[in-house]
Amino acid sequence: MRLLFLLSLLLSTVCHAQFTVSGIVRNSTNNKTLPFATITLSNGKILAADVDGKFTIENAETGQAVTLSYTGFSPETFTVHKNKRYYTVRLKPHTEVLDEVVINTGNPANAIIREAIRRKPQNNPEQKLNSFRYKTYNRLIVTAQPDSISGKLDSIYVYEKTGRRLEKIDSADFRFKKIVERRHLYQTEKISEYRYVKNTGLKEFVLATRMAGFKQPLYEIIGLKLQSYSVYSKNIDLLENKYEGPLADNAFADYHYKILDTLPIEGRKTYMVYFAPKRKKRKNLSGILYIDSSTYGVAKAVFRIKNVLDITSTHLFEFENKYGLWFPKGKTLKVVKGNNPEDIKILGETIKFDAVDKTDPNREKEASDYIYLLSESVNFEKEFNEPLSIKHKSVIIEIQDEAINRPETYWDTYRPDSLDTRSRNTYAALDSIVTKENIEYKIFLGKKIVNGYVPLGPFDLDLRYLAKYNNYEGFRLGAGGTTNDKFSEKFRVNGYGAYGSKDGEFKYSLGAAVRLGEFSNSWIGGSYTDDVREIASTSFATDKRVFKIYDPRPFNLTTFYNYQTWHAYIETRIIPKTESNWQVTRSRIEPKFNYIFRPGNGSYSIFNLTMATVSMQWNPFSDYMQTPNGKIETEKRFPKFTFQYTQAVSGVLDSDLAFGKFDFRTEYEKKYLNGQKTSFLIQSGLAVGDTPLTHLYSTSPNSLNKDAILQRVTLAGKNSFETMYFNEFFSSRYVIVQAKHALRRFTLIDQIKLSPVFVSRFAWGNMDHKEKHLGIDYNTLEKGYYESGLELNEIFLGFGISAFYRYGPYYLQDFDKNISVKLSFTLNLF
């Protein structure tokens, strides 16, 4: 009897085996696809086609009825067959009036959206509620459906005169299918608590996080903004890109709207409104908004963008009767490969794309055609309008110290469902692979090297000091570094030593610092330095450390000054969204060129300076994440601002001069989804008082004073004036404006690729009391300096070339002296 029962159960299981079917919905009269058609299954489940009219039904069953409907078309029903996996459904158009939508004139969808926008204060939880709190479980996987991969062994033959010869067996698809049958390609889980307080904002507290293969997670990945939190915001975030929101106040300038259907969600009637961008060339969203017919709140939202990646973001809500509000229930994000006119390389692997408007039927499918990313979030334990407080509100994500060490019992408490076999195998397999290949250490080492360090136990060797060259010191060889957390998390020692082959002088620095605060990353320290520096150079004390394999400008410099400086400082991030440096220095300055400074109180070829400096980097629009390892800027937003004020005082510690300097810089950058980028830089400085030439402004020239163009070919700087000659201009006040626009990288022929960047620069300056500076001839910039050019970066093996032209009031009579040709090199470690 028991055997009969088991056989019956097995037979029932086989007969009702579930599988995945897909298809497309078309207009029967013109064969055009019908975006976001409604799909109703016989079990009552309602789905929607995508923007291309394509649909996928997972866990379909033989004999299951599927009904497809679209406003203005007669519905059609088909039955799922056991051996058929793809269906083309054609709907016949007819005239239909949408039930219960009473609009006097115009497009009824516009009236619904207009009302939804007007009622945002009553429907947006962040506007209607005083506070809320809930927990979220998120799981992200990179995987593929094994059933979609053929998995056959292909025989590859070479045809010769005598016949064909077996070359090899191609088992790539076979091996790939076997892998994804056992496990996912990548997996991460996270449990968070979201807290919101009106007038304070929303903050995420990460309670637990786990990444397959890593003992310590990559915090930069946790900080990625894959989806928007709110569907009501001005911009919608998808995979670190921003798009105009379909419910933004000015949404009608960007989108068309059309009613597709009326559907019940949680027993409440909703309008299914399709939106699409007005300008097809503009990379905007398309999708569906399910608008409650009573409250005009969003009951569900689907956002779609299709470009290099095909992204679908779905926001789910549930109705809170007590508050008359649709509150977030969960989110899903699915990313698959989209269309691109050419193949691209990501992390060393080439991904093949279909053409933008059509698919090559002859192109052989590869692994990346089957892979997709899926992120699913489920919200629970919700509380509304309860007393809440949020500390450190400038940090939008805070990862608790114990979050990376949660036991399995903790995860089981919060997972909506237990992990399946593939998911469990994923952790075991990737943990083994990462350990075997030592990937975690390689990533750690890569981060260090990008910042210019090589870790040697408790000490980080500083690569900047190993070797340099300039026209004053010649070859500069040295060594230096700093202690790391293995030495101490609260105390550090740093220093370097270097020797110049041409000037025959030894330079060195030694310093130490003590940590005052962990959250604010505050340090107090001091140092002594005996070194040389370029005259009239501008640097901000808060500038992040930048490591370069080479520093091109010093190759061409001859005018330096020696400084012997005692330095005391405090650096901190205690002020929200800022980094600041407060320092006091006492220096002996000796110009290493023919120069005498004659202010009103004497004549100086060597002088002492006592200075106090305050420098602050302010990123008011950026988002930050606090991790156990420190604070990270998770979303860099622009503009950014840097301020610096320096005051030199005379008579203190034998200081000879008194002057003040105010420096300012702002940066703006906009990246486009098509790979292009626009950036602007504005920088200015003002010096008042008895300021020596060593501490004035030269506006970053980068051209040698030689006759022939080829003799002036050197390495290009980052933001340098490539046609301006060294020591040609000096200023006591100046303004620099730079504009760049980078086109998308493309292949010219074979391995030759171009990354064109159009650049224009402008500088204006003036000099007070030019007669005080003796021994060096120079001009000033009252008339305005102009140059424009083209950079072709990374043409071959990281090497590139650029050309600039000088024009305007400081145009030179010899035509070729207005032209500058420079080489460039870009090192990509990853």
Tab-separated table of C-alpha atoms in Angstrom, residues 266-407:
chain	number	residue	atom	x	y	z
A	266	GLU	CA	-4.836	43.232	-2.546
A	267	GLY	CA	-8.490	43.612	-3.535
A	268	ARG	CA	-8.051	47.269	-4.438
A	269	LYS	CA	-8.600	48.477	-7.992
A	270	THR	CA	-5.535	49.943	-9.700
A	271	TYR	CA	-4.930	51.635	-13.034
A	272	MET	CA	-2.130	49.996	-15.010
A	273	VAL	CA	-0.369	52.981	-16.598
A	274	TYR	CA	2.408	52.492	-19.127
A	275	PHE	CA	5.041	55.230	-19.465
A	276	ALA	CA	7.730	55.702	-22.110
A	277	PRO	CA	10.231	58.483	-22.889
A	278	LYS	CA	9.117	61.210	-25.283
A	279	ARG	CA	12.530	61.386	-26.931
A	280	LYS	CA	13.637	57.933	-28.050
A	281	LYS	CA	17.301	58.891	-28.319
A	282	ARG	CA	17.332	59.973	-24.705
A	283	LYS	CA	18.194	57.150	-22.303
A	284	ASN	CA	15.148	57.314	-20.069
A	285	LEU	CA	13.039	54.698	-18.367
A	286	SER	CA	9.967	52.912	-19.563
A	287	GLY	CA	7.702	50.822	-17.387
A	288	ILE	CA	4.381	50.482	-15.585
A	289	LEU	CA	2.865	52.260	-12.618
A	290	TYR	CA	-0.052	50.580	-10.862
A	291	ILE	CA	-1.994	53.525	-9.424
A	292	ASP	CA	-4.628	53.010	-6.735
A	293	SER	CA	-7.938	54.283	-8.171
A	294	SER	CA	-8.955	55.677	-4.771
A	295	THR	CA	-5.810	57.085	-3.142
A	296	TYR	CA	-3.725	57.511	-6.326
A	297	GLY	CA	-0.793	55.969	-4.506
A	298	VAL	CA	1.586	53.530	-6.214
A	299	ALA	CA	0.649	49.899	-5.520
A	300	LYS	CA	3.374	48.469	-7.744
A	301	ALA	CA	6.017	49.865	-10.082
A	302	VAL	CA	8.134	48.320	-12.823
A	303	PHE	CA	11.080	50.248	-14.285
A	304	ARG	CA	12.901	49.110	-17.400
A	305	ILE	CA	16.008	50.348	-19.194
A	306	LYS	CA	17.568	48.517	-22.103
A	307	ASN	CA	20.988	49.445	-23.384
A	308	VAL	CA	24.310	47.696	-22.795
A	309	LEU	CA	22.476	46.022	-19.922
A	310	ASP	CA	18.824	45.047	-19.855
A	311	ILE	CA	17.574	46.082	-16.405
A	312	THR	CA	14.179	45.486	-14.836
A	313	SER	CA	13.437	46.890	-11.382
A	314	THR	CA	10.192	45.995	-9.625
A	315	HIS	CA	8.886	47.697	-6.476
A	316	LEU	CA	6.178	45.899	-4.487
A	317	PHE	CA	3.884	47.504	-1.904
A	318	GLU	CA	1.210	46.456	0.571
A	319	PHE	CA	-1.672	48.590	1.748
A	320	GLU	CA	-1.636	49.759	5.380
A	321	ASN	CA	-5.296	50.337	6.179
A	322	LYS	CA	-4.607	52.261	9.388
A	323	TYR	CA	-2.673	54.916	7.505
A	324	GLY	CA	-4.364	54.643	4.094
A	325	LEU	CA	-0.932	54.143	2.594
A	326	TRP	CA	0.868	51.788	0.210
A	327	PHE	CA	4.120	50.932	2.028
A	328	PRO	CA	7.127	49.141	0.479
A	329	LYS	CA	6.832	45.364	0.715
A	330	GLY	CA	9.927	44.386	-1.245
A	331	LYS	CA	11.948	44.876	-4.413
A	332	THR	CA	13.411	42.774	-7.186
A	333	LEU	CA	16.104	43.643	-9.696
A	334	LYS	CA	17.028	41.567	-12.715
A	335	VAL	CA	19.937	42.396	-15.001
A	336	VAL	CA	20.756	40.558	-18.193
A	337	LYS	CA	22.930	41.354	-21.175
A	338	GLY	CA	21.464	43.974	-23.501
A	339	ASN	CA	22.464	45.252	-26.920
A	340	ASN	CA	25.615	47.079	-27.980
A	341	PRO	CA	27.098	47.842	-31.408
A	342	GLU	CA	30.398	46.184	-30.443
A	343	ASP	CA	31.795	43.712	-27.953
A	344	ILE	CA	33.221	45.079	-24.718
A	345	LYS	CA	35.796	43.796	-22.234
A	346	ILE	CA	34.945	43.658	-18.529
A	347	LEU	CA	37.559	42.487	-16.007
A	348	GLY	CA	39.628	40.939	-18.756
A	349	GLU	CA	36.777	38.954	-20.329
A	350	THR	CA	35.221	39.885	-23.685
A	351	ILE	CA	31.422	39.955	-23.695
A	352	LYS	CA	29.814	39.623	-27.125
A	353	PHE	CA	26.765	41.747	-27.878
A	354	ASP	CA	24.098	41.688	-30.513
A	355	ALA	CA	23.598	44.741	-32.688
A	356	VAL	CA	21.394	47.490	-31.313
A	357	ASP	CA	18.507	46.972	-33.699
A	358	LYS	CA	18.817	43.308	-34.640
A	359	THR	CA	20.248	40.009	-33.534
A	360	ASP	CA	22.705	38.109	-35.671
A	361	PRO	CA	21.133	34.670	-36.077
A	362	ASN	CA	24.529	33.191	-36.900
A	363	ARG	CA	26.265	34.338	-33.730
A	364	GLU	CA	26.956	31.396	-31.470
A	365	LYS	CA	25.583	31.762	-27.962
A	366	GLU	CA	28.116	32.061	-25.167
A	367	ALA	CA	28.011	31.900	-21.370
A	368	SER	CA	27.231	35.604	-20.927
A	369	ASP	CA	24.003	35.136	-22.949
A	370	TYR	CA	22.607	32.956	-20.171
A	371	ILE	CA	23.922	34.734	-17.083
A	372	TYR	CA	21.753	37.152	-15.142
A	373	LEU	CA	21.905	39.042	-11.866
A	374	LEU	CA	18.922	38.794	-9.545
A	375	SER	CA	18.466	40.795	-6.353
A	376	GLU	CA	15.415	40.193	-4.153
A	377	SER	CA	14.480	42.108	-0.991
A	378	VAL	CA	11.687	41.339	1.488
A	379	ASN	CA	10.582	43.797	4.199
A	380	PHE	CA	9.216	42.761	7.616
A	381	GLU	CA	8.784	43.885	11.265
A	382	LYS	CA	7.387	47.289	10.333
A	383	GLU	CA	6.664	50.066	12.831
A	384	PHE	CA	5.085	53.428	12.083
A	385	ASN	CA	5.114	56.776	13.903
A	386	GLU	CA	6.999	55.406	16.895
A	387	PRO	CA	9.663	57.505	18.707
A	388	LEU	CA	12.968	57.032	16.883
A	389	SER	CA	16.375	58.679	16.868
A	390	ILE	CA	19.115	58.517	14.261
A	391	LYS	CA	22.719	59.236	15.154
A	392	HIS	CA	25.327	60.310	12.612
A	393	LYS	CA	22.705	61.340	10.077
A	394	SER	CA	25.359	62.384	7.547
A	395	VAL	CA	26.158	58.663	7.115
A	396	ILE	CA	23.361	56.926	5.203
A	397	ILE	CA	24.672	53.364	5.731
A	398	GLU	CA	26.228	52.135	8.953
A	399	ILE	CA	27.635	48.614	9.176
A	400	GLN	CA	27.793	47.246	12.705
A	401	ASP	CA	31.043	45.644	13.822
A	402	GLU	CA	29.394	42.275	14.460
A	403	ALA	CA	27.592	42.251	11.077
A	404	ILE	CA	30.295	40.179	9.355
A	405	ASN	CA	30.412	37.479	12.037
A	406	ARG	CA	26.767	36.452	12.445
A	407	PRO	CA	26.206	32.697	13.049
